[in-house]
């Protein structure tokens, strides 16, 4: 089991920046990739950026050019640098970890952090 704690959300003006952090604890050695998702009220959760244990990254079209995912393996922390924020980026952001152990895959979610862009 992995515990994920997000931080760094808050309020910012349009065009501004925020950096979200997701600190993992527990069975972190079994994590194969981590990702950031976001969810607006009444809508499905949307994946926006992912990074695997080797450092390869993927981005949704909505995040390309504005968001950057990175990780600090020593701190078991994944970051999402968000620049040029827009009002439509105002949603809850969640961190997700995919773990593999003995051939079984499992997913853990953080509690989310709110981003508000005005």
PDB file of C-alpha atoms in Angstrom:
ATOM      1  CA  UNK A   1       0.000   0.000   0.000  1.00  0.00           C
ATOM      2  CA  UNK A   2       1.146   3.545  -0.809  1.00  0.00           C
ATOM      3  CA  UNK A   3      -0.027   6.762   0.803  1.00  0.00           C
ATOM      4  CA  UNK A   4      -0.087   9.836  -1.409  1.00  0.00           C
ATOM      5  CA  UNK A   5      -0.329  13.372  -0.079  1.00  0.00           C
ATOM      6  CA  UNK A   6      -0.789  16.261  -2.495  1.00  0.00           C
ATOM      7  CA  UNK A   7       0.043  19.858  -1.705  1.00  0.00           C
ATOM      8  CA  UNK A   8       0.660  23.130  -3.489  1.00  0.00           C
ATOM      9  CA  UNK A   9      -2.835  23.955  -4.645  1.00  0.00           C
ATOM     10  CA  UNK A  10      -4.374  27.335  -4.064  1.00  0.00           C
ATOM     11  CA  UNK A  11      -5.618  30.471  -5.767  1.00  0.00           C
ATOM     12  CA  UNK A  12      -3.758  32.261  -8.526  1.00  0.00           C
ATOM     13  CA  UNK A  13      -4.545  34.821 -11.186  1.00  0.00           C
ATOM     14  CA  UNK A  14      -4.815  33.846 -14.827  1.00  0.00           C
ATOM     15  CA  UNK A  15      -1.377  33.610 -16.394  1.00  0.00           C
ATOM     16  CA  UNK A  16       0.215  32.671 -13.094  1.00  0.00           C
ATOM     17  CA  UNK A  17       1.944  29.483 -11.991  1.00  0.00           C
ATOM     18  CA  UNK A  18       1.622  26.838  -9.318  1.00  0.00           C
ATOM     19  CA  UNK A  19       3.663  23.773  -8.468  1.00  0.00           C
ATOM     20  CA  UNK A  20       1.821  20.790  -7.080  1.00  0.00           C
ATOM     21  CA  UNK A  21       3.637  18.149  -5.060  1.00  0.00           C
ATOM     22  CA  UNK A  22       2.700  14.551  -4.372  1.00  0.00           C
ATOM     23  CA  UNK A  23       4.656  12.832  -1.623  1.00  0.00           C
ATOM     24  CA  UNK A  24       4.504   9.043  -1.539  1.00  0.00           C
ATOM     25  CA  UNK A  25       5.131   6.863   1.479  1.00  0.00           C
ATOM     26  CA  UNK A  26       4.793   3.181   2.239  1.00  0.00           C
ATOM     27  CA  UNK A  27       5.614   0.574  -0.419  1.00  0.00           C
ATOM     28  CA  UNK A  28       7.194   3.091  -2.782  1.00  0.00           C
ATOM     29  CA  UNK A  29       9.615   0.563  -4.284  1.00  0.00           C
ATOM     30  CA  UNK A  30       6.696  -1.071  -6.079  1.00  0.00           C
ATOM     31  CA  UNK A  31       5.633   2.121  -7.879  1.00  0.00           C
ATOM     32  CA  UNK A  32       6.094   1.872 -11.662  1.00  0.00           C
ATOM     33  CA  UNK A  33       4.540   5.149 -12.637  1.00  0.00           C
ATOM     34  CA  UNK A  34       2.804   8.157 -11.146  1.00  0.00           C
ATOM     35  CA  UNK A  35       0.356  10.516 -12.741  1.00  0.00           C
ATOM     36  CA  UNK A  36      -1.617  13.653 -12.187  1.00  0.00           C
ATOM     37  CA  UNK A  37      -5.334  13.719 -12.880  1.00  0.00           C
ATOM     38  CA  UNK A  38      -7.888  16.435 -12.536  1.00  0.00           C
ATOM     39  CA  UNK A  39     -11.627  16.444 -12.128  1.00  0.00           C
ATOM     40  CA  UNK A  40     -14.248  19.112 -12.501  1.00  0.00           C
ATOM     41  CA  UNK A  41     -17.585  18.778 -10.675  1.00  0.00           C
ATOM     42  CA  UNK A  42     -19.886  16.407 -12.527  1.00  0.00           C
ATOM     43  CA  UNK A  43     -17.190  15.290 -14.946  1.00  0.00           C
ATOM     44  CA  UNK A  44     -14.941  12.261 -15.202  1.00  0.00           C
ATOM     45  CA  UNK A  45     -11.423  12.357 -13.850  1.00  0.00           C
ATOM     46  CA  UNK A  46      -8.988  13.284 -16.624  1.00  0.00           C
ATOM     47  CA  UNK A  47      -5.359  12.192 -16.821  1.00  0.00           C
ATOM     48  CA  UNK A  48      -3.089  15.115 -17.652  1.00  0.00           C
ATOM     49  CA  UNK A  49       0.503  13.989 -17.069  1.00  0.00           C
ATOM     50  CA  UNK A  50       2.366  10.821 -16.167  1.00  0.00           C
ATOM     51  CA  UNK A  51       5.939   9.815 -15.408  1.00  0.00           C
ATOM     52  CA  UNK A  52       7.379   6.332 -15.077  1.00  0.00           C
ATOM     53  CA  UNK A  53      10.117   5.076 -12.820  1.00  0.00           C
ATOM     54  CA  UNK A  54      12.643   5.655 -15.615  1.00  0.00           C
ATOM     55  CA  UNK A  55      11.642   9.290 -16.004  1.00  0.00           C
ATOM     56  CA  UNK A  56       9.716   9.045 -19.284  1.00  0.00           C
ATOM     57  CA  UNK A  57       6.779  11.415 -19.415  1.00  0.00           C
ATOM     58  CA  UNK A  58       3.445  11.707 -21.203  1.00  0.00           C
ATOM     59  CA  UNK A  59       1.023  14.590 -21.385  1.00  0.00           C
ATOM     60  CA  UNK A  60      -2.573  15.149 -22.357  1.00  0.00           C
ATOM     61  CA  UNK A  61      -3.084  17.721 -25.090  1.00  0.00           C
ATOM     62  CA  UNK A  62      -4.543  20.105 -22.507  1.00  0.00           C
ATOM     63  CA  UNK A  63      -1.260  20.044 -20.589  1.00  0.00           C
ATOM     64  CA  UNK A  64       1.326  20.101 -23.380  1.00  0.00           C
ATOM     65  CA  UNK A  65       3.423  23.247 -23.406  1.00  0.00           C
ATOM     66  CA  UNK A  66       2.097  24.529 -20.070  1.00  0.00           C
ATOM     67  CA  UNK A  67       2.528  21.733 -17.522  1.00  0.00           C
ATOM     68  CA  UNK A  68       5.653  19.783 -16.631  1.00  0.00           C
ATOM     69  CA  UNK A  69       5.748  16.627 -14.546  1.00  0.00           C
ATOM     70  CA  UNK A  70       8.942  15.679 -12.735  1.00  0.00           C
ATOM     71  CA  UNK A  71      10.055  13.498  -9.870  1.00  0.00           C
ATOM     72  CA  UNK A  72      12.581  13.431  -7.076  1.00  0.00           C
ATOM     73  CA  UNK A  73      13.215   9.767  -6.389  1.00  0.00           C
ATOM     74  CA  UNK A  74      15.197  10.511  -3.246  1.00  0.00           C
ATOM     75  CA  UNK A  75      12.160  12.257  -1.764  1.00  0.00           C
ATOM     76  CA  UNK A  76       9.571   9.914  -3.330  1.00  0.00           C
ATOM     77  CA  UNK A  77       7.848  13.008  -4.612  1.00  0.00           C
ATOM     78  CA  UNK A  78       6.312  13.889  -7.953  1.00  0.00           C
ATOM     79  CA  UNK A  79       5.719  17.461  -9.025  1.00  0.00           C
ATOM     80  CA  UNK A  80       3.450  19.174 -11.508  1.00  0.00           C
ATOM     81  CA  UNK A  81       4.658  22.599 -12.556  1.00  0.00           C
ATOM     82  CA  UNK A  82       1.742  24.493 -14.045  1.00  0.00           C
ATOM     83  CA  UNK A  83       2.384  27.686 -15.985  1.00  0.00           C
ATOM     84  CA  UNK A  84       0.160  30.074 -17.934  1.00  0.00           C
ATOM     85  CA  UNK A  85      -2.813  28.978 -15.873  1.00  0.00           C
ATOM     86  CA  UNK A  86      -6.295  29.607 -17.225  1.00  0.00           C
ATOM     87  CA  UNK A  87      -9.657  29.861 -15.463  1.00  0.00           C
ATOM     88  CA  UNK A  88     -10.614  26.512 -16.999  1.00  0.00           C
ATOM     89  CA  UNK A  89      -7.759  24.923 -15.028  1.00  0.00           C
ATOM     90  CA  UNK A  90      -9.861  25.520 -11.910  1.00  0.00           C
ATOM     91  CA  UNK A  91     -10.555  21.976 -10.704  1.00  0.00           C
ATOM     92  CA  UNK A  92      -9.390  19.411  -8.159  1.00  0.00           C
ATOM     93  CA  UNK A  93      -6.037  17.792  -8.940  1.00  0.00           C
ATOM     94  CA  UNK A  94      -5.250  14.245  -7.854  1.00  0.00           C
ATOM     95  CA  UNK A  95      -2.079  12.196  -7.752  1.00  0.00           C
ATOM     96  CA  UNK A  96      -2.197   8.503  -8.671  1.00  0.00           C
ATOM     97  CA  UNK A  97       0.377   5.757  -8.277  1.00  0.00           C
ATOM     98  CA  UNK A  98       0.424   2.485 -10.185  1.00  0.00           C
ATOM     99  CA  UNK A  99       2.197  -0.292  -8.319  1.00  0.00           C
ATOM    100  CA  UNK A 100       3.252  -3.742  -9.424  1.00  0.00           C
ATOM    101  CA  UNK A 101       4.093  -6.490  -7.010  1.00  0.00           C
ATOM    102  CA  UNK A 102       4.410 -10.195  -7.821  1.00  0.00           C
ATOM    103  CA  UNK A 103       2.623  -9.657 -11.118  1.00  0.00           C
ATOM    104  CA  UNK A 104      -0.337  -7.852  -9.566  1.00  0.00           C
ATOM    105  CA  UNK A 105      -1.075  -4.233 -10.350  1.00  0.00           C
ATOM    106  CA  UNK A 106      -2.817  -1.837  -7.999  1.00  0.00           C
ATOM    107  CA  UNK A 107      -3.625   1.843  -7.887  1.00  0.00           C
ATOM    108  CA  UNK A 108      -3.540   4.354  -5.063  1.00  0.00           C
ATOM    109  CA  UNK A 109      -4.972   7.877  -5.084  1.00  0.00           C
ATOM    110  CA  UNK A 110      -4.224  10.959  -3.068  1.00  0.00           C
ATOM    111  CA  UNK A 111      -6.918  13.090  -1.471  1.00  0.00           C
ATOM    112  CA  UNK A 112      -6.641  15.877  -4.035  1.00  0.00           C
ATOM    113  CA  UNK A 113      -5.723  19.529  -3.961  1.00  0.00           C
ATOM    114  CA  UNK A 114      -7.843  22.397  -5.251  1.00  0.00           C
ATOM    115  CA  UNK A 115      -6.551  24.848  -7.835  1.00  0.00           C
ATOM    116  CA  UNK A 116      -8.484  28.056  -8.458  1.00  0.00           C
ATOM    117  CA  UNK A 117      -7.571  30.410 -11.301  1.00  0.00           C
ATOM    118  CA  UNK A 118      -9.334  33.753 -11.528  1.00  0.00           C
TER     119      UNK A 118
END
